[in-house]
Amino acid sequence: MKTDTKVLKLVKKPESGSEAEAASAEAKAATSDFKGAAPSTQAAAPAPKKDSREGSKSVVVTKLVPQTNAQPAKAASQPTRLAPAVVNSGEHHGLSREQLISIYRTMYLSRKIDDKEIQLKGQNKIFFQISGAGHEAVLVAAGMVLKPAYDWFYPYYRDRALCLQIGMTPLEQLLSAVGAEKDPNSHGRQMPSHWGHKKLNIVSQSSPTGTQLLQAVGCAEAGYRIKLIKELKNRIQNFHADEVVYVSLGEGTTSEGECWEALNTACNLKLPVLFLLEDNGYAISVPVEVQTPGGDASRLLENFPNLHIERCDGTDVLESYAAVRRAVQHCRQGQGPALVHAKVIRPYSHSLSDDERLYRPDEERAADSERDPIKRFGAFLIDDGIIDQDDLQKIKDAADREVNEAADQALASPQPPIETATLYVYSPDVDPCGKQFDTEDNAQLSGNPGTMVDLINRCLHTEMARDPRIVAFGEDVADCSRDAYLETVKGKGGVFKVTANLQRKFGGARVFNSPLAEANIVGRAIGMATRGLKPVVEIQFFDYIWPAMHQIRNELALIRWRSGNDWKAPMVVRVPIGGYLKGGAVYHSQSGVSTFTQIPGLRVVYPSNALDANGLLRTAIRCDDPVLFLEHKHLYRQAYNKSQYPPDDYMIPLGKAKTVREGTDLSIITYGALVQRSVVAAKQAEQQGISVEIIDLRSLAPYDWKAIERSVKKTGKVIVAHEDSLSFGYGAEIAARIAGDLFEFLDAPVRRVAALDTFVAYAPRLEDVILPQATDVGKVIQELYSY
């Protein structure tokens, strides 16, 4: 029976010599092994051919060249029959007739949901639409090979068909489109096509391009480390020895640095990550040859060790199925990551906010339409005698009805109640501000006094002994990455020695070095945290935290809220911060805490002395939220903030300030290095009869408003002192709230002492004038007292 589809000739590119013969033999062997295999399990297949240049690398290439007419726009109107796909008639890689028909149904269903959303957007019933059209074939193929609720999934926004194939329903996807409370992807908090499903192991996806890649690597790395840490074998749930982590991306995303960081670590550790590169040729309007040298990202990766590469026509289901199956087998066998580079099409614009006619000529768009995977596969099923036109139409009609009914249900589904807007910014289960985290009073101290470095190190040792889920990593964090040297070297243990001897005590599976890549550190840690590990990572200097900003701001702080508490990533990011170093200069003295304290979902802690650092870090590790733990470099080894060692359960709750000095005339609200400078200034003022009270906030998000309120009501005058720049610094929020909420108790304007609105210089004279000193605090004390 004739169909209304276009001809596509599939031409294998000629190869020469032994490489061509090997590729042909491998393809035949792989095809024969697929016969009779169920799609949800791994069939036996030959091991990937070893490349002569790299013993553990394999590249399998099938070149499929679509034949188009010289004038594709005219050819599009000529009804012709589709040529058979890459296998001979009757050979379907072990897939049964029912499975082949089911594949078509899922592909068609995916396209119809896209079309329904486009219709609803035109009717102003939904508010955003981005489609997976043209990607359906390779995505359904991937879903056939992978295992829902067993493997792990980090899809990107084109992956509608994959999500349908592994168990998400049309109703669930349309609930997301209308922003319904019952939407399992985000409960109405994210745009449509931002996939997430707790029961299926689809981890919440966000909008930033490529951030999911490092998290997927961290997810796989969690499994890798669970295997190595014997104490965890019976403690971590939903872990399988041969699990695979799927992550997808578009060809534009390969331009992101985090893409390469993810591939680096996946290959170094031989992690079971399946990278599906869905290459439709355009990143919005930017074509692939502008994005990528040579226009082919997988070519650039051919020398990555342990990386198995497959290339396929992603609009051909059977070819895609064979390619993905080989790639997944490589991962399940513990041979390392795999990349499937699938050439697909984008028959619709990037999203409904885009009009591809502005940058794509009609001829190119018509050529793409000839490769439409749904038309191709429908014609193949008919040509191969698997189904006739009438039965195929019945499948379409049934899918149309299902999508229309699901859309009606979704539109009738309630929106989230307005009172839920602030739910799940932080953990609803563990309150780090609560009494259970307050063991500070009457704690018995013992031993010789130690510095802040000593007491942080002790906390890390005791907490890692208590909880085998804790892993510590970062740049230079380990004692020595080459274990064979540990017997002959003293060991690094961090550039400030804060993590000294952790690797020696707990082993390289739990304490290890990272690449020099801050996003890599945080992104991997997020993936580990979603699997139940407790990462305590280090960013070597606050000045270099900025490459990780996407991961911190858009991923770490948001994953719980954007998923409606389905996913979380409790972890600690330790960061040396601050100036007063005499030589720290511009890039070792930064102190921009206000950039992080204004991020909902992120706890920010900033101790000023050794004892507080120990108790606050223990609370940070044991709480259920992500914590940015700031350690002032100047305070690491100061004699004035030393302390004896507290017991192993010593904790200070977040949001509990400390009154460092009682006073009656005015209050100083401060933290970090300004605490000691304020104490010096207060002692000098006392000699002139001025009584100054000093409040050390200790944690900045949350902060102790009650302590501030008590002090201001007591003295009537207040100074906010901090190391941040004056303009837009952290103290501006405190000063504004005091002025707004406590105005009637004030006897003078709120004053601030802060750094100049410039950068910290190398020359000591300049550094002294740029950063606030005790003399600066003293001057404002005099002025405010005299007001």
XYZ file of N, CA and C in Angstrom, residues 138-362:
675
model
N 15.607 8.213 17.984
C 16.724 7.807 18.833
C 16.327 7.813 20.308
N 15.401 8.671 20.676
C 14.981 8.740 22.079
C 14.159 7.518 22.488
N 13.239 7.102 21.627
C 12.490 5.886 21.932
C 13.431 4.683 21.935
N 14.378 4.671 21.010
C 15.361 3.583 20.992
C 16.140 3.524 22.301
N 16.575 4.675 22.791
C 17.301 4.711 24.068
C 16.427 4.209 25.204
N 15.159 4.620 25.198
C 14.239 4.174 26.241
C 14.004 2.678 26.211
N 14.087 2.064 25.016
C 13.922 0.619 24.905
C 15.093 -0.125 25.551
N 16.278 0.444 25.474
C 17.482 -0.231 25.962
C 17.686 -0.015 27.453
N 17.377 1.173 27.930
C 17.606 1.516 29.331
C 16.464 1.047 30.219
N 16.697 1.064 31.518
C 15.744 0.497 32.476
C 15.221 1.578 33.414
N 13.934 1.903 33.341
C 13.378 2.903 34.258
C 13.411 2.411 35.702
N 13.624 3.357 36.623
C 13.672 3.064 38.058
C 14.816 2.109 38.409
N 15.762 1.968 37.512
C 16.947 1.134 37.709
C 18.166 1.933 37.269
N 18.163 2.330 36.017
C 19.140 3.290 35.539
C 18.713 4.692 35.963
N 19.605 5.661 35.695
C 19.342 7.059 36.098
C 19.329 7.944 34.859
N 18.496 8.983 34.905
C 18.242 9.770 33.706
C 18.404 11.266 33.981
N 19.228 11.892 33.151
C 19.406 13.340 33.158
C 19.104 13.860 31.746
N 17.833 13.927 31.382
C 17.469 14.339 30.028
C 17.544 15.849 29.850
N 17.577 16.270 28.580
C 17.412 17.696 28.322
C 16.069 17.927 27.661
N 15.747 19.153 27.324
C 14.359 19.506 27.050
C 13.769 18.878 25.797
N 14.581 18.332 24.890
C 14.030 17.672 23.708
C 13.566 16.241 23.983
N 13.743 15.734 25.191
C 13.622 14.297 25.460
C 12.216 13.830 25.833
N 11.223 14.421 25.236
C 9.841 14.020 25.523
C 9.626 12.528 25.223
N 10.089 12.069 24.071
C 9.837 10.688 23.668
C 10.523 9.697 24.600
N 11.730 10.016 25.061
C 12.407 9.139 26.010
C 11.579 8.997 27.283
N 11.098 10.125 27.792
C 10.335 10.087 29.041
C 9.053 9.272 28.880
N 8.405 9.395 27.727
C 7.223 8.570 27.455
C 7.597 7.100 27.410
N 8.694 6.784 26.762
C 9.093 5.391 26.591
C 9.406 4.715 27.920
N 9.984 5.459 28.868
C 10.354 4.812 30.133
C 9.246 4.903 31.176
N 8.097 5.484 30.814
C 6.965 5.366 31.726
C 6.187 6.620 32.052
N 6.642 7.782 31.641
C 5.862 8.981 31.894
C 4.637 8.983 30.979
N 3.534 9.506 31.458
C 2.298 9.472 30.682
C 2.057 10.811 29.982
N 1.236 10.800 28.918
C 0.858 12.069 28.292
C 0.225 13.042 29.277
N -0.604 12.530 30.187
C -1.220 13.407 31.173
C -0.161 14.073 32.037
N 0.833 13.315 32.486
C 1.878 13.896 33.323
C 2.633 14.988 32.579
N 2.869 14.793 31.289
C 3.574 15.814 30.528
C 2.704 17.052 30.312
N 1.428 16.854 30.099
C 0.544 17.994 29.887
C 0.221 18.711 31.199
N 0.263 17.996 32.310
C 0.141 18.668 33.611
C 1.277 19.665 33.799
N 2.444 19.316 33.305
C 3.570 20.244 33.350
C 3.305 21.458 32.470
N 2.732 21.243 31.301
C 2.480 22.345 30.369
C 1.526 23.389 30.947
N 0.536 22.924 31.710
C -0.438 23.872 32.266
C -0.013 24.395 33.635
N 1.089 23.865 34.186
C 1.554 24.318 35.494
C 0.707 23.821 36.640
N 0.256 22.577 36.563
C -0.639 22.033 37.580
C 0.128 21.575 38.815
N -0.571 21.570 39.925
C 0.042 21.126 41.172
C 0.465 19.655 41.096
N -0.278 18.837 40.365
C 0.007 17.411 40.289
C 1.093 17.069 39.261
N 1.643 18.062 38.609
C 2.730 17.836 37.664
C 3.894 17.144 38.371
N 4.251 15.905 37.989
C 5.338 15.206 38.687
C 6.722 15.731 38.342
N 6.829 16.526 37.274
C 8.127 17.071 36.897
C 8.582 18.149 37.864
N 7.679 19.066 38.210
C 8.084 20.161 39.094
C 6.950 20.707 39.940
N 5.758 20.104 39.831
C 4.601 20.579 40.595
C 4.271 22.030 40.274
N 4.376 22.355 38.996
C 3.991 23.688 38.537
C 5.054 24.750 38.710
N 6.282 24.347 39.003
C 7.317 25.350 39.312
C 8.274 25.621 38.155
N 8.286 24.746 37.170
C 9.191 24.944 36.042
C 8.415 24.956 34.731
N 9.107 25.439 33.665
C 8.537 25.397 32.328
C 8.249 23.956 31.912
N 7.379 23.778 30.922
C 7.208 22.435 30.356
C 8.518 21.913 29.776
N 8.603 20.597 29.643
C 9.763 19.906 29.080
C 11.008 20.038 29.945
N 10.829 20.377 31.207
C 11.913 20.314 32.192
C 11.637 19.064 33.028
N 12.175 17.963 32.554
C 11.729 16.660 33.023
C 12.229 16.327 34.428
N 11.425 15.569 35.133
C 11.777 15.066 36.449
C 10.704 14.103 36.919
N 11.097 12.958 37.428
C 10.115 11.969 37.884
C 10.800 11.068 38.896
N 10.455 11.234 40.137
C 11.134 10.519 41.220
C 11.059 9.004 41.046
N 9.879 8.473 40.715
C 9.704 7.031 40.635
C 10.472 6.408 39.481
N 10.738 7.193 38.452
C 11.425 6.677 37.271
C 12.924 6.973 37.277
N 13.424 7.620 38.333
C 14.836 8.039 38.413
C 15.181 9.099 37.380
N 14.220 9.925 37.014
C 14.507 11.074 36.162
C 14.781 12.249 37.094
N 16.038 12.662 37.169
C 16.432 13.706 38.116
C 16.057 15.070 37.541
N 15.533 15.922 38.393
C 15.013 17.235 37.992
C 15.978 17.990 37.084
N 15.451 18.426 35.942
C 16.239 19.159 34.951
C 15.975 20.649 35.063
N 17.007 21.450 34.765
C 16.849 22.903 34.798
C 17.057 23.474 33.398
N 17.005 24.780 33.287
C 17.143 25.441 31.986
C 18.583 25.688 31.532
N 19.538 25.971 32.426
C 20.895 26.262 31.940
C 21.451 25.123 31.093
N 22.019 25.475 29.974
C 22.481 24.475 29.017
C 23.723 23.747 29.515
N 23.619 22.451 29.670
C 24.776 21.619 29.961
C 25.080 21.384 31.421
N 24.381 22.037 32.331
C 24.703 21.823 33.749
C 24.373 20.405 34.198
N 23.472 19.723 33.476
C 23.099 18.364 33.860
C 24.228 17.363 33.650
N 25.195 17.702 32.810
C 26.229 16.729 32.460
C 27.115 16.373 33.642
N 27.566 17.381 34.374
C 28.408 17.114 35.541
C 27.633 16.397 36.637
N 26.361 16.726 36.770
C 25.560 16.047 37.783
C 25.366 14.582 37.437
N 25.180 14.294 36.153
C 25.064 12.905 35.725
C 26.349 12.135 36.020
N 27.486 12.780 35.783
C 28.770 12.155 36.100
C 28.871 11.900 37.604
N 28.436 12.885 38.414
C 28.448 12.698 39.864
C 27.522 11.587 40.308
N 26.384 11.465 39.641
C 25.443 10.380 39.941
C 26.096 9.026 39.695
N 26.772 8.903 38.543
C 27.476 7.656 38.245
C 28.650 7.441 39.195
N 29.314 8.523 39.552
C 30.449 8.415 40.462
C 30.012 7.945 41.842
N 28.796 8.319 42.237
C 28.282 7.830 43.520
C 28.256 6.310 43.528
N 27.763 5.720 42.434
C 27.762 4.264 42.338
C 29.160 3.682 42.374
N 30.081 4.343 41.702
C 31.481 3.922 41.686
C 32.060 3.920 43.101
N 31.790 4.961 43.861
C 32.370 5.059 45.202
C 31.651 4.157 46.194
N 30.353 3.957 46.000
C 29.620 3.037 46.867
C 30.234 1.634 46.786
N 30.676 1.262 45.595
C 31.320 -0.044 45.434
C 32.622 -0.138 46.224
N 33.303 1.000 46.378
C 34.617 1.013 47.021
C 34.545 1.174 48.538
N 33.444 1.742 49.038
C 33.328 2.018 50.479
C 32.511 0.895 51.120
N 33.170 -0.011 51.785
C 32.502 -1.224 52.263
C 31.396 -0.924 53.260
N 31.531 0.162 54.033
C 30.504 0.492 55.032
C 29.179 0.900 54.399
N 29.196 1.189 53.075
C 27.981 1.710 52.421
C 27.191 0.643 51.675
N 27.710 -0.537 51.587
C 27.066 -1.535 50.732
C 25.617 -1.812 51.121
N 25.300 -1.719 52.383
C 23.935 -1.992 52.822
C 23.194 -0.734 53.281
N 23.797 0.434 53.025
C 23.180 1.673 53.516
C 22.551 2.515 52.416
N 23.018 2.374 51.194
C 22.525 3.195 50.100
C 21.478 2.407 49.323
N 20.291 2.966 49.187
C 19.207 2.298 48.489
C 19.232 2.642 47.000
N 18.525 1.816 46.225
C 18.350 2.047 44.793
C 19.692 2.136 44.067
N 20.570 1.222 44.421
C 21.871 1.135 43.770
C 22.007 -0.244 43.134
N 22.490 -0.276 41.882
C 22.671 -1.532 41.169
C 24.073 -1.565 40.572
N 24.706 -2.709 40.653
C 26.108 -2.816 40.254
C 26.325 -2.503 38.778
N 25.315 -2.759 37.930
C 25.494 -2.525 36.493
C 24.634 -1.370 35.981
N 24.246 -0.471 36.868
C 23.402 0.644 36.446
C 24.143 1.568 35.482
N 23.377 2.254 34.658
C 23.905 3.211 33.699
C 23.237 4.557 33.956
N 23.988 5.613 33.817
C 23.428 6.963 33.930
C 23.347 7.557 32.524
N 22.131 7.879 32.130
C 21.874 8.487 30.819
C 21.869 10.003 30.954
N 22.549 10.678 30.049
C 22.475 12.140 30.006
C 22.488 12.558 28.546
N 21.638 13.514 28.202
C 21.541 13.945 26.814
C 21.866 15.420 26.692
N 22.208 15.796 25.460
C 22.589 17.173 25.181
C 22.414 17.428 23.692
N 22.322 18.703 23.351
C 22.323 19.090 21.952
C 23.725 19.437 21.495
N 23.892 19.543 20.172
C 25.238 19.831 19.665
C 25.727 21.199 20.108
N 24.821 22.135 20.390
C 25.245 23.440 20.880
C 25.867 23.362 22.253
N 25.380 22.443 23.072
C 25.883 22.304 24.435
C 27.332 21.839 24.469
N 27.800 21.214 23.396
C 29.202 20.788 23.386
C 30.154 21.973 23.410
N 29.639 23.183 23.216
C 30.481 24.377 23.325
C 30.682 24.808 24.774
N 29.883 24.284 25.675
C 29.999 24.632 27.086
C 31.198 23.924 27.715
N 31.934 24.661 28.542
C 33.076 24.060 29.219
C 32.686 22.891 30.102
N 31.508 22.948 30.692
C 31.087 21.881 31.602
C 30.863 20.567 30.867
N 30.591 20.637 29.569
C 30.495 19.412 28.770
C 31.832 18.686 28.771
N 32.901 19.405 28.529
C 34.232 18.798 28.478
C 34.695 18.375 29.864
N 34.334 19.145 30.880
C 34.672 18.751 32.255
C 34.000 17.427 32.610
N 32.760 17.259 32.164
C 32.034 16.023 32.447
C 32.680 14.839 31.727
N 33.020 15.021 30.462
C 33.676 13.950 29.710
C 35.031 13.596 30.311
N 35.773 14.606 30.764
C 37.078 14.358 31.384
C 36.960 13.388 32.550
N 36.048 13.708 33.477
C 35.934 12.877 34.679
C 35.329 11.520 34.361
N 34.335 11.474 33.487
C 33.719 10.197 33.127
C 34.756 9.252 32.531
N 35.638 9.797 31.692
C 36.671 8.950 31.076
C 37.763 8.590 32.070
N 38.182 9.536 32.891
C 39.231 9.263 33.877
C 38.835 8.144 34.833
N 37.581 8.154 35.267
C 37.123 7.177 36.250
C 36.404 5.990 35.613
N 36.310 5.975 34.268
C 35.609 4.902 33.549
C 34.190 4.719 34.087
N 33.471 5.803 34.178
C 32.127 5.772 34.751
C 31.090 5.328 33.718
N 30.043 4.636 34.150
C 29.021 4.136 33.221
C 28.010 5.219 32.836
N 28.481 6.200 32.082
C 27.624 7.306 31.651
C 27.393 7.183 30.153
N 26.130 7.206 29.756
C 25.767 7.234 28.351
C 25.457 8.669 27.966
N 26.312 9.272 27.159
C 26.080 10.614 26.634
C 25.360 10.483 25.289
N 24.160 10.988 25.203
C 23.435 10.996 23.926
C 23.470 12.403 23.353
N 24.227 12.567 22.290
C 24.349 13.855 21.622
C 23.326 13.907 20.493
N 22.276 14.680 20.691
C 21.195 14.817 19.722
C 21.492 16.042 18.851
N 22.057 15.779 17.706
C 22.594 16.822 16.839
C 21.584 17.152 15.746
N 20.828 18.249 15.953
C 19.888 18.659 14.909
C 20.429 19.807 14.061
N 21.702 20.144 14.281
C 22.369 21.096 13.414
C 22.268 22.550 13.811
N 21.413 22.851 14.787
C 21.216 24.249 15.161
C 21.081 24.403 16.675
N 21.774 25.391 17.231
C 21.547 25.846 18.602
C 20.791 27.173 18.477
N 19.487 27.099 18.576
C 18.565 28.163 18.176
C 18.884 28.513 16.711
N 19.577 29.617 16.450
C 19.850 29.972 15.057
C 21.304 29.741 14.653
N 22.137 29.295 15.594
C 23.569 29.157 15.312
C 23.858 27.754 14.794
N 24.322 27.619 13.554
C 24.562 26.279 12.994
C 25.786 25.621 13.604
N 25.836 24.307 13.438
C 26.837 23.508 14.135
C 28.261 23.864 13.717
N 28.463 24.260 12.450
C 29.828 24.570 12.032
C 30.361 25.836 12.679
N 29.470 26.679 13.192
C 29.889 27.859 13.944
C 30.185 27.485 15.394
N 29.472 26.487 15.897
C 29.654 26.040 17.279
C 30.934 25.226 17.463
N 31.230 24.368 16.493
C 32.206 23.297 16.706
C 33.248 23.271 15.597
N 34.535 23.197 15.930
C 35.559 23.059 14.891
C 35.304 21.822 14.029
N 35.139 22.024 12.754
C 34.857 20.915 11.857
C 33.398 20.515 11.819
N 32.583 21.103 12.687
C 31.151 20.818 12.677
C 30.770 19.454 13.200
N 31.672 18.772 13.910
C 31.390 17.412 14.369
C 32.077 17.181 15.713
N 31.316 17.296 16.784
C 31.898 17.193 18.126
C 32.466 15.810 18.404
N 31.816 14.759 17.902
C 32.315 13.422 18.226
C 33.666 13.152 17.589
N 33.966 13.789 16.463
C 35.293 13.647 15.862
C 36.375 14.195 16.792
N 36.036 15.237 17.513
C 37.009 15.840 18.418
C 37.286 14.949 19.629
N 36.423 13.980 19.871
C 36.513 13.153 21.073
C 37.129 11.782 20.815
N 37.561 11.529 19.599
C 37.985 10.182 19.254
C 39.209 9.704 20.033
N 39.997 10.610 20.566
C 41.176 10.196 21.328
C 40.960 10.217 22.837
N 39.727 10.398 23.269
C 39.442 10.310 24.707
C 39.522 8.841 25.124
N 40.389 8.501 26.062
C 40.503 7.099 26.487
C 39.234 6.626 27.185
N 38.931 5.358 26.990
C 37.792 4.677 27.620
C 36.436 5.123 27.081
N 36.416 6.025 26.109
C 35.144 6.528 25.578
C 34.776 5.761 24.316
N 33.678 5.036 24.395
C 33.138 4.315 23.238
C 32.233 5.273 22.471
N 32.480 5.429 21.183
C 31.718 6.382 20.375
C 30.915 5.640 19.318
N 29.634 5.953 19.242
C 28.757 5.455 18.190
C 28.208 6.661 17.440
N 28.117 6.518 16.122
C 27.463 7.547 15.320
C 26.329 6.897 14.558
N 25.202 7.566 14.524
C 24.060 6.965 13.854
C 23.134 8.030 13.306
N 22.273 7.591 12.408
C 21.186 8.428 11.927
C 20.083 8.368 12.972
N 19.963 9.397 13.740
C 18.999 9.406 14.840
C 17.557 9.505 14.413
N 17.302 9.617 13.111
C 15.916 9.566 12.630
C 15.521 8.153 12.233
N 16.432 7.207 12.320
C 16.185 5.802 11.996
C 16.132 5.006 13.300
N 14.983 4.448 13.604
C 14.793 3.774 14.894
C 15.708 2.573 15.035
N 15.745 1.722 14.033
C 16.477 0.476 14.173
C 17.980 0.696 14.246
N 18.468 1.599 13.432
C 19.896 1.916 13.517
C 20.229 2.546 14.868
N 19.360 3.425 15.333
C 19.575 4.062 16.633
C 19.541 3.028 17.752
N 18.596 2.093 17.658
C 18.479 1.053 18.671
C 19.759 0.225 18.765
N 20.302 -0.155 17.599
C 21.536 -0.945 17.597
C 22.696 -0.150 18.173
N 22.793 1.131 17.824
C 23.899 1.958 18.300
C 23.816 2.180 19.803
N 22.628 2.513 20.283
C 22.464 2.755 21.721
C 22.700 1.468 22.496
N 22.248 0.372 21.937
C 22.413 -0.907 22.635
C 23.894 -1.247 22.817
N 24.686 -1.051 21.772
C 26.124 -1.303 21.895
C 26.750 -0.361 22.918
N 26.323 0.892 22.899
C 26.887 1.876 23.829
C 26.546 1.523 25.275
N 25.309 1.125 25.504
C 24.887 0.788 26.866
C 25.605 -0.459 27.353
N 25.800 -1.410 26.456
C 26.525 -2.610 26.858
C 27.942 -2.260 27.309
N 28.592 -1.370 26.580
C 29.927 -0.905 26.971
C 29.909 -0.353 28.399
N 28.884 0.428 28.717
C 28.779 1.018 30.065
C 28.486 -0.045 31.115
N 27.546 -0.948 30.824
C 27.157 -1.954 31.830
C 28.300 -2.911 32.144
N 29.161 -3.121 31.196
C 30.286 -4.041 31.414
C 31.451 -3.388 32.152
N 31.271 -2.125 32.554
C 32.301 -1.449 33.330
C 33.480 -0.979 32.512
N 33.263 -0.798 31.195
C 34.371 -0.401 30.326
C 34.523 1.107 30.201
N 33.597 1.853 30.808
C 33.701 3.300 30.741
C 32.480 3.937 30.117
N 32.542 5.238 29.863
C 31.401 5.951 29.285
C 31.282 5.701 27.783
N 30.130 6.056 27.251
C 29.891 5.937 25.821
C 29.194 7.200 25.332
N 29.481 7.542 24.089
C 28.837 8.688 23.440
C 28.140 8.199 22.182
N 26.845 8.463 22.093
C 26.105 8.204 20.867
C 25.830 9.551 20.205
N 26.420 9.738 19.044
C 26.219 10.979 18.285
C 25.154 10.701 17.238
N 23.950 11.189 17.500
C 22.809 10.922 16.637
C 22.461 12.166 15.830
N 22.480 12.021 14.507
C 22.068 13.117 13.640
C 20.542 13.093 13.522
N 19.916 14.139 14.016
C 18.466 14.228 14.008
C 18.052 15.498 13.259
N 16.771 15.779 13.256
C 16.270 16.991 12.604
C 15.467 17.804 13.605
N 15.242 19.054 13.243
C 14.392 19.925 14.057
C 13.336 20.522 13.125
N 12.231 19.799 12.916
C 11.232 20.270 11.961
C 10.456 21.496 12.422
N 10.469 21.767 13.729
C 9.829 22.960 14.249
C 10.914 23.954 14.668
N 10.516 25.170 14.917
C 11.476 26.154 15.414
C 11.995 25.734 16.784
N 13.065 26.388 17.222
C 13.673 26.051 18.512
C 12.624 25.972 19.612
N 11.771 26.965 19.686
C 10.627 26.981 20.586
C 9.599 27.908 19.962
N 8.477 28.068 20.626
C 7.468 28.972 20.077
C 7.871 30.433 20.221
N 8.993 30.679 20.892
C 9.524 32.039 20.968
C 10.474 32.333 19.805
N 10.652 31.363 18.942
C 11.618 31.468 17.844
C 10.897 31.223 16.519
N 11.386 31.833 15.449
C 10.864 31.595 14.103
C 12.041 31.229 13.209
N 12.179 29.929 12.924
C 13.340 29.480 12.167
C 13.335 29.971 10.721
N 12.224 30.442 10.226
C 12.183 30.966 8.854
C 13.049 32.204 8.703
N 13.413 32.811 9.822
C 14.272 33.989 9.768
C 15.713 33.646 9.416
N 16.112 32.400 9.597
C 17.514 32.044 9.373
C 17.694 30.710 8.642
N 16.612 29.999 8.332
C 16.728 28.744 7.581
C 15.921 28.856 6.282
N 16.528 28.634 5.137
C 15.791 28.722 3.877
C 14.802 27.568 3.730
N 13.816 27.760 2.870
C 12.793 26.733 2.655
C 13.412 25.424 2.157
